[in-house]
Amino acid sequence: MNTLAPLTLDVRPELRAGGEPFPRIMQALASLAPGQALRLLATFEPIPLYGVLGRKGFAHHATRHGPEDWEILFTPAEEAAAPRSLPAAGSRAGEGAGWPEPMQSLDNRGLQPPEPMMRILSALENLAPGAVLEAWNDREPLLLYPELEARGAVIAVSRKAEGVRLLIRRGVTP
């Protein structure tokens, strides 16, 4: 039986300020002792994070305490999967050079996570293989990258004065 107390990480202030806590979450995960759990406090249920941490061998249990008050306990599974990392920044295409024009454009600015990611994944499902989706976000959607990788999609990210522009080219695999 594990006697280590979970490491608590409160990302609510960062989320409320419009920040992206994913790097801090990954740092906290890397700092865990073998068998230690991570207790995450967030303003929303981080559904996309479940898949990312699930592939790293963590199960989750979420409790909603209020409208913007979630507690998620990530515990190591018995047989922890080998850790996987996000694709390196260099593995994402620069500006989508040589790609076809976007078939659809989404404006996700002003939306709270995980809605931008869910809208992007839904729109991507309706595109033909090789087609391009353009999406505008307030911040870079780090949790989206592993989901796109799993679907065989490629992404080009650029920061503009008006937000983060994503060009996502659907892969041939579902």
mmCIF file of C-alpha atoms in Angstrom:
data_model
loop_
_atom_site.group_PDB
_atom_site.id
_atom_site.type_symbol
_atom_site.label_atom_id
_atom_site.label_comp_id
_atom_site.label_asym_id
_atom_site.label_seq_id
_atom_site.Cartn_x
_atom_site.Cartn_y
_atom_site.Cartn_z
ATOM 1 C CA MET A 1 0.000 0.000 0.000
ATOM 2 C CA ASN A 2 1.340 3.438 -0.956
ATOM 3 C CA THR A 3 1.845 5.783 2.013
ATOM 4 C CA LEU A 4 3.069 8.808 0.022
ATOM 5 C CA ALA A 5 0.766 11.801 0.155
ATOM 6 C CA PRO A 6 -0.353 13.064 -3.254
ATOM 7 C CA LEU A 7 1.458 16.094 -4.652
ATOM 8 C CA THR A 8 -1.078 18.955 -4.893
ATOM 9 C CA LEU A 9 -0.939 21.366 -7.823
ATOM 10 C CA ASP A 10 -3.433 24.259 -7.917
ATOM 11 C CA VAL A 11 -3.677 25.680 -11.466
ATOM 12 C CA ARG A 12 -6.904 27.638 -10.895
ATOM 13 C CA PRO A 13 -5.213 31.072 -10.585
ATOM 14 C CA GLU A 14 -3.243 30.468 -13.783
ATOM 15 C CA LEU A 15 -6.343 29.356 -15.693
ATOM 16 C CA ARG A 16 -8.351 32.345 -14.464
ATOM 17 C CA ALA A 17 -5.550 34.641 -15.708
ATOM 18 C CA GLY A 18 -5.736 33.029 -19.175
ATOM 19 C CA GLY A 19 -2.520 31.048 -18.729
ATOM 20 C CA GLU A 20 -1.676 27.551 -19.923
ATOM 21 C CA PRO A 21 -0.710 25.293 -16.995
ATOM 22 C CA PHE A 22 0.142 22.198 -19.047
ATOM 23 C CA PRO A 23 3.945 22.623 -18.720
ATOM 24 C CA ARG A 24 3.631 22.965 -14.918
ATOM 25 C CA ILE A 25 1.424 19.870 -14.801
ATOM 26 C CA MET A 26 4.027 17.886 -16.743
ATOM 27 C CA GLN A 27 6.795 19.193 -14.448
ATOM 28 C CA ALA A 28 4.792 18.143 -11.397
ATOM 29 C CA LEU A 29 4.207 14.723 -12.942
ATOM 30 C CA ALA A 30 7.934 14.303 -13.605
ATOM 31 C CA SER A 31 8.735 15.220 -9.988
ATOM 32 C CA LEU A 32 6.511 12.505 -8.475
ATOM 33 C CA ALA A 33 8.128 9.761 -6.470
ATOM 34 C CA PRO A 34 7.449 6.205 -7.689
ATOM 35 C CA GLY A 35 3.872 5.333 -6.800
ATOM 36 C CA GLN A 36 2.941 8.901 -5.799
ATOM 37 C CA ALA A 37 -0.334 10.464 -6.978
ATOM 38 C CA LEU A 38 -0.971 13.969 -8.328
ATOM 39 C CA ARG A 39 -3.878 16.019 -6.949
ATOM 40 C CA LEU A 40 -4.819 18.691 -9.491
ATOM 41 C CA LEU A 41 -7.091 21.646 -8.676
ATOM 42 C CA ALA A 42 -8.615 23.267 -11.784
ATOM 43 C CA THR A 43 -11.467 25.537 -12.888
ATOM 44 C CA PHE A 44 -12.910 22.905 -15.252
ATOM 45 C CA GLU A 45 -12.817 19.166 -15.747
ATOM 46 C CA PRO A 46 -9.659 18.658 -17.841
ATOM 47 C CA ILE A 47 -11.020 15.842 -19.998
ATOM 48 C CA PRO A 48 -8.214 16.057 -22.616
ATOM 49 C CA LEU A 49 -5.635 15.622 -19.845
ATOM 50 C CA TYR A 50 -7.122 12.227 -18.973
ATOM 51 C CA GLY A 51 -5.896 10.745 -22.243
ATOM 52 C CA VAL A 52 -2.448 12.316 -21.959
ATOM 53 C CA LEU A 53 -1.880 11.091 -18.410
ATOM 54 C CA GLY A 54 -3.634 7.799 -19.131
ATOM 55 C CA ARG A 55 -0.979 7.055 -21.756
ATOM 56 C CA LYS A 56 1.607 7.750 -19.062
ATOM 57 C CA GLY A 57 0.043 5.110 -16.819
ATOM 58 C CA PHE A 58 -2.225 7.224 -14.596
ATOM 59 C CA ALA A 59 -5.861 6.621 -13.727
ATOM 60 C CA HIS A 60 -8.043 9.552 -12.673
ATOM 61 C CA HIS A 61 -10.903 10.357 -10.354
ATOM 62 C CA ALA A 62 -12.600 13.762 -10.698
ATOM 63 C CA THR A 63 -14.739 15.549 -8.118
ATOM 64 C CA ARG A 64 -16.638 18.750 -8.830
ATOM 65 C CA HIS A 65 -16.847 21.013 -5.785
ATOM 66 C CA GLY A 66 -18.435 23.998 -7.550
ATOM 67 C CA PRO A 67 -18.948 25.725 -10.924
ATOM 68 C CA GLU A 68 -15.223 26.507 -11.349
ATOM 69 C CA ASP A 69 -13.782 24.186 -8.720
ATOM 70 C CA TRP A 70 -12.594 20.720 -9.740
ATOM 71 C CA GLU A 71 -10.303 18.297 -7.945
ATOM 72 C CA ILE A 72 -8.759 15.488 -9.980
ATOM 73 C CA LEU A 73 -6.659 12.759 -8.422
ATOM 74 C CA PHE A 74 -4.272 11.081 -10.862
ATOM 75 C CA THR A 75 -2.982 7.816 -9.442
ATOM 76 C CA PRO A 76 -0.380 5.537 -10.995
ATOM 77 C CA ALA A 77 -1.865 2.384 -12.468
ATOM 78 C CA GLU A 78 -0.522 -0.973 -11.313
ATOM 79 C CA GLU A 79 1.285 -1.496 -14.589
ATOM 80 C CA ALA A 80 2.444 2.027 -15.469
ATOM 81 C CA ALA A 81 2.821 2.638 -19.175
ATOM 82 C CA ALA A 82 6.111 3.965 -20.500
ATOM 83 C CA PRO A 83 6.097 7.753 -20.450
ATOM 84 C CA ARG A 84 5.412 9.528 -23.723
ATOM 85 C CA SER A 85 6.222 13.106 -24.443
ATOM 86 C CA LEU A 86 4.612 15.705 -26.638
ATOM 87 C CA PRO A 87 6.039 16.026 -30.116
ATOM 88 C CA ALA A 88 8.979 18.414 -30.188
ATOM 89 C CA ALA A 89 8.227 21.897 -31.464
ATOM 90 C CA GLY A 90 10.321 21.173 -34.553
ATOM 91 C CA SER A 91 8.062 18.268 -35.510
ATOM 92 C CA ARG A 92 5.148 20.607 -36.099
ATOM 93 C CA ALA A 93 5.131 22.218 -39.520
ATOM 94 C CA GLY A 94 6.046 25.915 -39.669
ATOM 95 C CA GLU A 95 3.251 27.732 -41.515
ATOM 96 C CA GLY A 96 1.708 24.873 -43.465
ATOM 97 C CA ALA A 97 3.778 25.711 -46.553
ATOM 98 C CA GLY A 98 2.594 23.759 -49.573
ATOM 99 C CA TRP A 99 -0.681 22.797 -47.913
ATOM 100 C CA PRO A 100 -4.070 23.345 -49.552
ATOM 101 C CA GLU A 101 -6.166 26.311 -48.424
ATOM 102 C CA PRO A 102 -8.226 25.642 -45.261
ATOM 103 C CA MET A 103 -11.617 24.058 -45.932
ATOM 104 C CA GLN A 104 -13.025 25.439 -42.674
ATOM 105 C CA SER A 105 -12.117 28.100 -40.133
ATOM 106 C CA LEU A 106 -13.010 28.116 -36.419
ATOM 107 C CA ASP A 107 -12.768 31.110 -34.110
ATOM 108 C CA ASN A 108 -12.259 29.699 -30.605
ATOM 109 C CA ARG A 109 -11.086 32.969 -29.051
ATOM 110 C CA GLY A 110 -12.927 33.793 -25.855
ATOM 111 C CA LEU A 111 -13.879 30.156 -25.192
ATOM 112 C CA GLN A 112 -12.752 28.363 -22.046
ATOM 113 C CA PRO A 113 -10.952 25.000 -22.124
ATOM 114 C CA PRO A 114 -11.715 22.332 -23.088
ATOM 115 C CA GLU A 115 -14.255 23.777 -25.567
ATOM 116 C CA PRO A 116 -11.708 24.957 -28.193
ATOM 117 C CA MET A 117 -10.114 21.510 -28.298
ATOM 118 C CA MET A 118 -13.438 19.711 -28.512
ATOM 119 C CA ARG A 119 -14.592 21.994 -31.363
ATOM 120 C CA ILE A 120 -11.344 21.409 -33.265
ATOM 121 C CA LEU A 121 -11.479 17.619 -32.908
ATOM 122 C CA SER A 122 -15.138 17.550 -33.942
ATOM 123 C CA ALA A 123 -14.496 19.688 -37.034
ATOM 124 C CA LEU A 124 -11.462 17.596 -37.943
ATOM 125 C CA GLU A 125 -13.581 14.426 -38.029
ATOM 126 C CA ASN A 126 -15.695 15.927 -40.810
ATOM 127 C CA LEU A 127 -12.757 16.831 -43.064
ATOM 128 C CA ALA A 128 -11.499 14.658 -45.892
ATOM 129 C CA PRO A 129 -8.010 13.153 -45.489
ATOM 130 C CA GLY A 130 -5.399 15.746 -46.424
ATOM 131 C CA ALA A 131 -7.812 18.675 -45.957
ATOM 132 C CA VAL A 132 -6.819 21.617 -43.759
ATOM 133 C CA LEU A 133 -8.676 23.203 -40.843
ATOM 134 C CA GLU A 134 -7.813 26.700 -39.607
ATOM 135 C CA ALA A 135 -8.486 27.526 -35.945
ATOM 136 C CA TRP A 136 -7.872 30.675 -33.937
ATOM 137 C CA ASN A 137 -7.289 30.320 -30.178
ATOM 138 C CA ASP A 138 -6.364 32.671 -27.355
ATOM 139 C CA ARG A 139 -3.485 30.380 -26.357
ATOM 140 C CA GLU A 140 -1.515 27.468 -27.709
ATOM 141 C CA PRO A 141 -3.514 24.254 -27.066
ATOM 142 C CA LEU A 142 -0.782 21.967 -25.725
ATOM 143 C CA LEU A 143 -3.208 19.168 -24.815
ATOM 144 C CA LEU A 144 -4.416 19.083 -28.411
ATOM 145 C CA TYR A 145 -1.076 17.943 -29.854
ATOM 146 C CA PRO A 146 -1.132 14.339 -28.573
ATOM 147 C CA GLU A 147 -4.741 13.995 -29.722
ATOM 148 C CA LEU A 148 -3.803 15.188 -33.215
ATOM 149 C CA GLU A 149 -0.779 12.897 -33.256
ATOM 150 C CA ALA A 150 -2.993 9.936 -32.362
ATOM 151 C CA ARG A 151 -5.243 10.818 -35.319
ATOM 152 C CA GLY A 152 -2.345 11.157 -37.760
ATOM 153 C CA ALA A 153 -2.859 14.911 -38.203
ATOM 154 C CA VAL A 154 -0.122 17.519 -38.638
ATOM 155 C CA ILE A 155 -0.272 21.018 -37.168
ATOM 156 C CA ALA A 156 1.310 24.348 -38.019
ATOM 157 C CA VAL A 157 1.222 26.926 -35.219
ATOM 158 C CA SER A 158 1.874 30.636 -35.512
ATOM 159 C CA ARG A 159 1.448 33.431 -32.986
ATOM 160 C CA LYS A 160 -0.205 36.554 -34.358
ATOM 161 C CA ALA A 161 -1.284 39.822 -32.743
ATOM 162 C CA GLU A 162 -4.891 38.616 -32.885
ATOM 163 C CA GLY A 163 -4.205 35.197 -31.295
ATOM 164 C CA VAL A 164 -2.721 31.785 -31.975
ATOM 165 C CA ARG A 165 -3.404 30.524 -35.504
ATOM 166 C CA LEU A 166 -3.506 26.777 -36.015
ATOM 167 C CA LEU A 167 -3.488 25.047 -39.367
ATOM 168 C CA ILE A 168 -4.330 21.390 -38.946
ATOM 169 C CA ARG A 169 -4.015 18.957 -41.826
ATOM 170 C CA ARG A 170 -6.035 15.807 -41.394
ATOM 171 C CA GLY A 171 -4.091 12.597 -41.775
ATOM 172 C CA VAL A 172 -5.209 9.537 -43.654
ATOM 173 C CA THR A 173 -5.636 7.473 -40.481
ATOM 174 C CA PRO A 174 -8.873 7.830 -38.471
#
